[in-house]
mmCIF file of C-alpha atoms in Angstrom:
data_model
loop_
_atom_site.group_PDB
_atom_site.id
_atom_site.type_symbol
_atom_site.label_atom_id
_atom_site.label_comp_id
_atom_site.label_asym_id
_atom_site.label_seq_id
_atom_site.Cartn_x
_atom_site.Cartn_y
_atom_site.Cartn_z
ATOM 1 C CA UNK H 1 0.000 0.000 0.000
ATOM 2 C CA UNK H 2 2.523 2.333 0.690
ATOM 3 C CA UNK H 3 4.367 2.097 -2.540
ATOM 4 C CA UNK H 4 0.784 2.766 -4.071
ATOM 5 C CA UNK H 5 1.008 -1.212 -5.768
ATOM 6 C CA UNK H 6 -2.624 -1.495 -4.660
ATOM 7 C CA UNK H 7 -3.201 -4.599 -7.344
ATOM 8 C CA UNK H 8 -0.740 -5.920 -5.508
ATOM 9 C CA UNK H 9 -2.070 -5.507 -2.257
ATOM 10 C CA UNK H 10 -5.334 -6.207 -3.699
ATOM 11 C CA UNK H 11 -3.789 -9.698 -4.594
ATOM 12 C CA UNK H 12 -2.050 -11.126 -1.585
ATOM 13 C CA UNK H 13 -4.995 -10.330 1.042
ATOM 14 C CA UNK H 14 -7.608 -12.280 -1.073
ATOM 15 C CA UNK H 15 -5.291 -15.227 -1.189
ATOM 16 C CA UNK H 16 -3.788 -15.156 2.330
ATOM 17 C CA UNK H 17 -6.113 -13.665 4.461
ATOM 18 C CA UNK H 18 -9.671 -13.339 2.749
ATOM 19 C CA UNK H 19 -12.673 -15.258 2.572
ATOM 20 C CA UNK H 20 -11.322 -17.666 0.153
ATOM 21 C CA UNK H 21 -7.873 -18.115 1.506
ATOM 22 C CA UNK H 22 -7.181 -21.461 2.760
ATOM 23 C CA UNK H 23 -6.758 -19.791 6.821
ATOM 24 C CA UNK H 24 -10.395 -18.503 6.318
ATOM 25 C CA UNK H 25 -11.455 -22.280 6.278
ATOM 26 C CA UNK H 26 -11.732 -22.590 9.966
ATOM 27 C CA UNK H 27 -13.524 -19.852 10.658
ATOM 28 C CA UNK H 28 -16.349 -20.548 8.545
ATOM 29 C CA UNK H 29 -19.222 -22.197 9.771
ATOM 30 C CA UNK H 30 -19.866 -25.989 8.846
ATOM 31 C CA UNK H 31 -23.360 -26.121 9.733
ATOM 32 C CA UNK H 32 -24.438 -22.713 8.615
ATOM 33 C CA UNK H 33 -26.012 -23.681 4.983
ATOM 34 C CA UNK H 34 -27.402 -26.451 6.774
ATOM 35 C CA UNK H 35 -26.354 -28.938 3.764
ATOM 36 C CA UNK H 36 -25.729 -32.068 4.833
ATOM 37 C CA UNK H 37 -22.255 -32.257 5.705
ATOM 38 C CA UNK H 38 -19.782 -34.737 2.962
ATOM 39 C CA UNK H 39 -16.256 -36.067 4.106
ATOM 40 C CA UNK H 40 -13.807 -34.851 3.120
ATOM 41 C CA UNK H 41 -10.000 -34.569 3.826
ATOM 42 C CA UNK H 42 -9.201 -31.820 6.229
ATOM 43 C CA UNK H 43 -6.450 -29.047 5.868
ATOM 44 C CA UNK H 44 -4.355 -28.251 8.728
ATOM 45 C CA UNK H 45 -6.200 -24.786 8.977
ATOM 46 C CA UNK H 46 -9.401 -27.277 9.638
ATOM 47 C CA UNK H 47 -8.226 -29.097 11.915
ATOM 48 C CA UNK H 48 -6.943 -26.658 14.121
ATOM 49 C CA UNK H 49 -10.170 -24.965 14.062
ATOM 50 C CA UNK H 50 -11.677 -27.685 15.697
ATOM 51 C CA UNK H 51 -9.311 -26.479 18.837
ATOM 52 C CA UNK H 52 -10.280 -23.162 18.497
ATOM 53 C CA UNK H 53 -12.637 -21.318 20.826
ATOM 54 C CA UNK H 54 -15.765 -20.216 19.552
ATOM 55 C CA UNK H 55 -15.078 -16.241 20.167
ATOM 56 C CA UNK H 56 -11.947 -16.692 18.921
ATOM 57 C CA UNK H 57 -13.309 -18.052 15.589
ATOM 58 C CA UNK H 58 -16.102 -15.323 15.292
ATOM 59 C CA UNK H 59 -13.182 -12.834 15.468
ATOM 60 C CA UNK H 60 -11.319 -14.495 12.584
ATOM 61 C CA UNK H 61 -14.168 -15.316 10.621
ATOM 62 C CA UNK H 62 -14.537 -11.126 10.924
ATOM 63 C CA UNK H 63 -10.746 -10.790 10.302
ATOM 64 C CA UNK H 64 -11.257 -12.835 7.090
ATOM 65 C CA UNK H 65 -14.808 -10.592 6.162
ATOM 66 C CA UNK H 66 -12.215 -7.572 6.800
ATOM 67 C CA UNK H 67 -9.336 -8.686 4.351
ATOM 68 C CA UNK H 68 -11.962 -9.528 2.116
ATOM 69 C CA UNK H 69 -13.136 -6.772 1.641
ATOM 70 C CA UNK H 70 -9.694 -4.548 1.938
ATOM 71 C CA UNK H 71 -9.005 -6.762 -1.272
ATOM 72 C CA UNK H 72 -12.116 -5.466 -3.162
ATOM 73 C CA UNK H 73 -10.719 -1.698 -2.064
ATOM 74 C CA UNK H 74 -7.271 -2.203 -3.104
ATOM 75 C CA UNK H 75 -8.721 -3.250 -6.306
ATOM 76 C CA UNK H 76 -10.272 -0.725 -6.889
ATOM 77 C CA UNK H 77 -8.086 1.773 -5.741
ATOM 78 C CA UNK H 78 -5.708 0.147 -8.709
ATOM 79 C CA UNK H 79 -8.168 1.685 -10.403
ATOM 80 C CA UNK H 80 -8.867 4.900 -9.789
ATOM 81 C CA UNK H 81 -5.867 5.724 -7.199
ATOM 82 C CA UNK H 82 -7.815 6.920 -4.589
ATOM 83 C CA UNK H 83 -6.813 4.854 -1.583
ATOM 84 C CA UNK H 84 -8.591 6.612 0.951
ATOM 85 C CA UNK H 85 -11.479 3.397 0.845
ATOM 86 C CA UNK H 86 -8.941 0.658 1.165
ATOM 87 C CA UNK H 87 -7.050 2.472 4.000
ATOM 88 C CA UNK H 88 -10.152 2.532 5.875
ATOM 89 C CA UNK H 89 -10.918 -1.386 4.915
ATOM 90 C CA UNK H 90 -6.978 -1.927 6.262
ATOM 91 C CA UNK H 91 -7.728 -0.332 9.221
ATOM 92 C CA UNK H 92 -10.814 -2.793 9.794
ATOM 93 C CA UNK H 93 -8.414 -5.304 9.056
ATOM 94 C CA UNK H 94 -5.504 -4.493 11.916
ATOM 95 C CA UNK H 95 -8.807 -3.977 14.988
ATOM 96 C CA UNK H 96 -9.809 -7.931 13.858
ATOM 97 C CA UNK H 97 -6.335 -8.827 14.593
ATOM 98 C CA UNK H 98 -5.926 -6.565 17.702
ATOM 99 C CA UNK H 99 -9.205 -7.421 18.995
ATOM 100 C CA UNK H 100 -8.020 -11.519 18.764
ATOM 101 C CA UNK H 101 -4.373 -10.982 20.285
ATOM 102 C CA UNK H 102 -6.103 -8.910 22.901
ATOM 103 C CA UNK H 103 -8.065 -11.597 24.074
ATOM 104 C CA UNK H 104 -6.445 -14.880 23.531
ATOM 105 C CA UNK H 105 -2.467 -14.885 24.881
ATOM 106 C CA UNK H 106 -0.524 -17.183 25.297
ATOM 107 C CA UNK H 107 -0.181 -18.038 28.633
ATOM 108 C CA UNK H 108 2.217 -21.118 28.792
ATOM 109 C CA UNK H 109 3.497 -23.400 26.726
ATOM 110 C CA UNK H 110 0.877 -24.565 23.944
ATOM 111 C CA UNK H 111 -2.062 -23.133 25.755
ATOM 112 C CA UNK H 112 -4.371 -20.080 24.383
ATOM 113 C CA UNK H 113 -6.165 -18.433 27.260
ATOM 114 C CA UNK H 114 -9.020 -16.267 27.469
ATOM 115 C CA UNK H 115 -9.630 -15.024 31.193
ATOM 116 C CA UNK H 116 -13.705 -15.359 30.443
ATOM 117 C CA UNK H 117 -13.111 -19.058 28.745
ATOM 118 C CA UNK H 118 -10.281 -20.659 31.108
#
C-alpha cells in the first residue's frame, strides 16, 4: 500500500487472508447452509479450528470478512488511485487482529487463554 502497488495488495490479502484463503477455512461455519455435511480430507487450517474457541473463531471469521473486503478496495483503488477506501478497509483489518491478540495470549506453553473461557 505504501508504494501505491494497490493490485498488488489487492492480490495477496484475497489469497492469504480473505474469505477464500485457505486460513479462512476454519472460521467458517460448517453447519451454517445447513447442507448435509460430505467427508472430506481436512487441511491443517481445519483441523486446528476444531481447537479453536468459539469467540476466537467469530473474530477471525470477521478478520477474514475484513481482508476480504480490503481486497475489493485495493482493487479498486488500482483503479482509480484513490486509496482513501482501502485504507479505511486496512484499518478494519488491523482492529480484527488486535481485537483476537487482545483476548487470547498465550499463557504457557501450547495453551491459548481467554480469562472469560479458562
Amino acid at each position: 500500500m505504501s508504494s501505491a502497488n494497490y493490485a498488488k495488495a489487492a492480490r495477496i490479502a484475497n489469497t492469504r487472508l480473505g474469505m477464500d484463503s485457505p486460513a479462512a477455512e476454519g472460521c467458517k461455519d460448517e453447519g451454517a447452509s445447513g447442507a448435509p455435511q460430505v467427508s472430506k480430507p481436512s487441511s491443517m487450517d481445519h483441523q486446528m479450528s476444531q481447537l479453536m474457541p468459539e469467540g476466537m473463531r467469530k473474530i477471525g471469521l470477521e478478520m477474514h470478512q475484513s481482508a476480504s473486503d480490503f481486497a475489493a478496495q485495493a482493487a479498486k483503488a488500482s483503479k482509480t488511485g484513490n486509496a482513501d477506501a482501502a485504507l479505511a478497509s486496512l484499518s478494519r483489518v488491523t482492529q480484527q487482529c488486535t481485537a483476537c491478540h487482545a483476548a487470547y495470549k498465550e499463557r504457557s506453553k501450547n495453551k491459548l487463554s481467554n480469562s472469560s473461557i479458562w
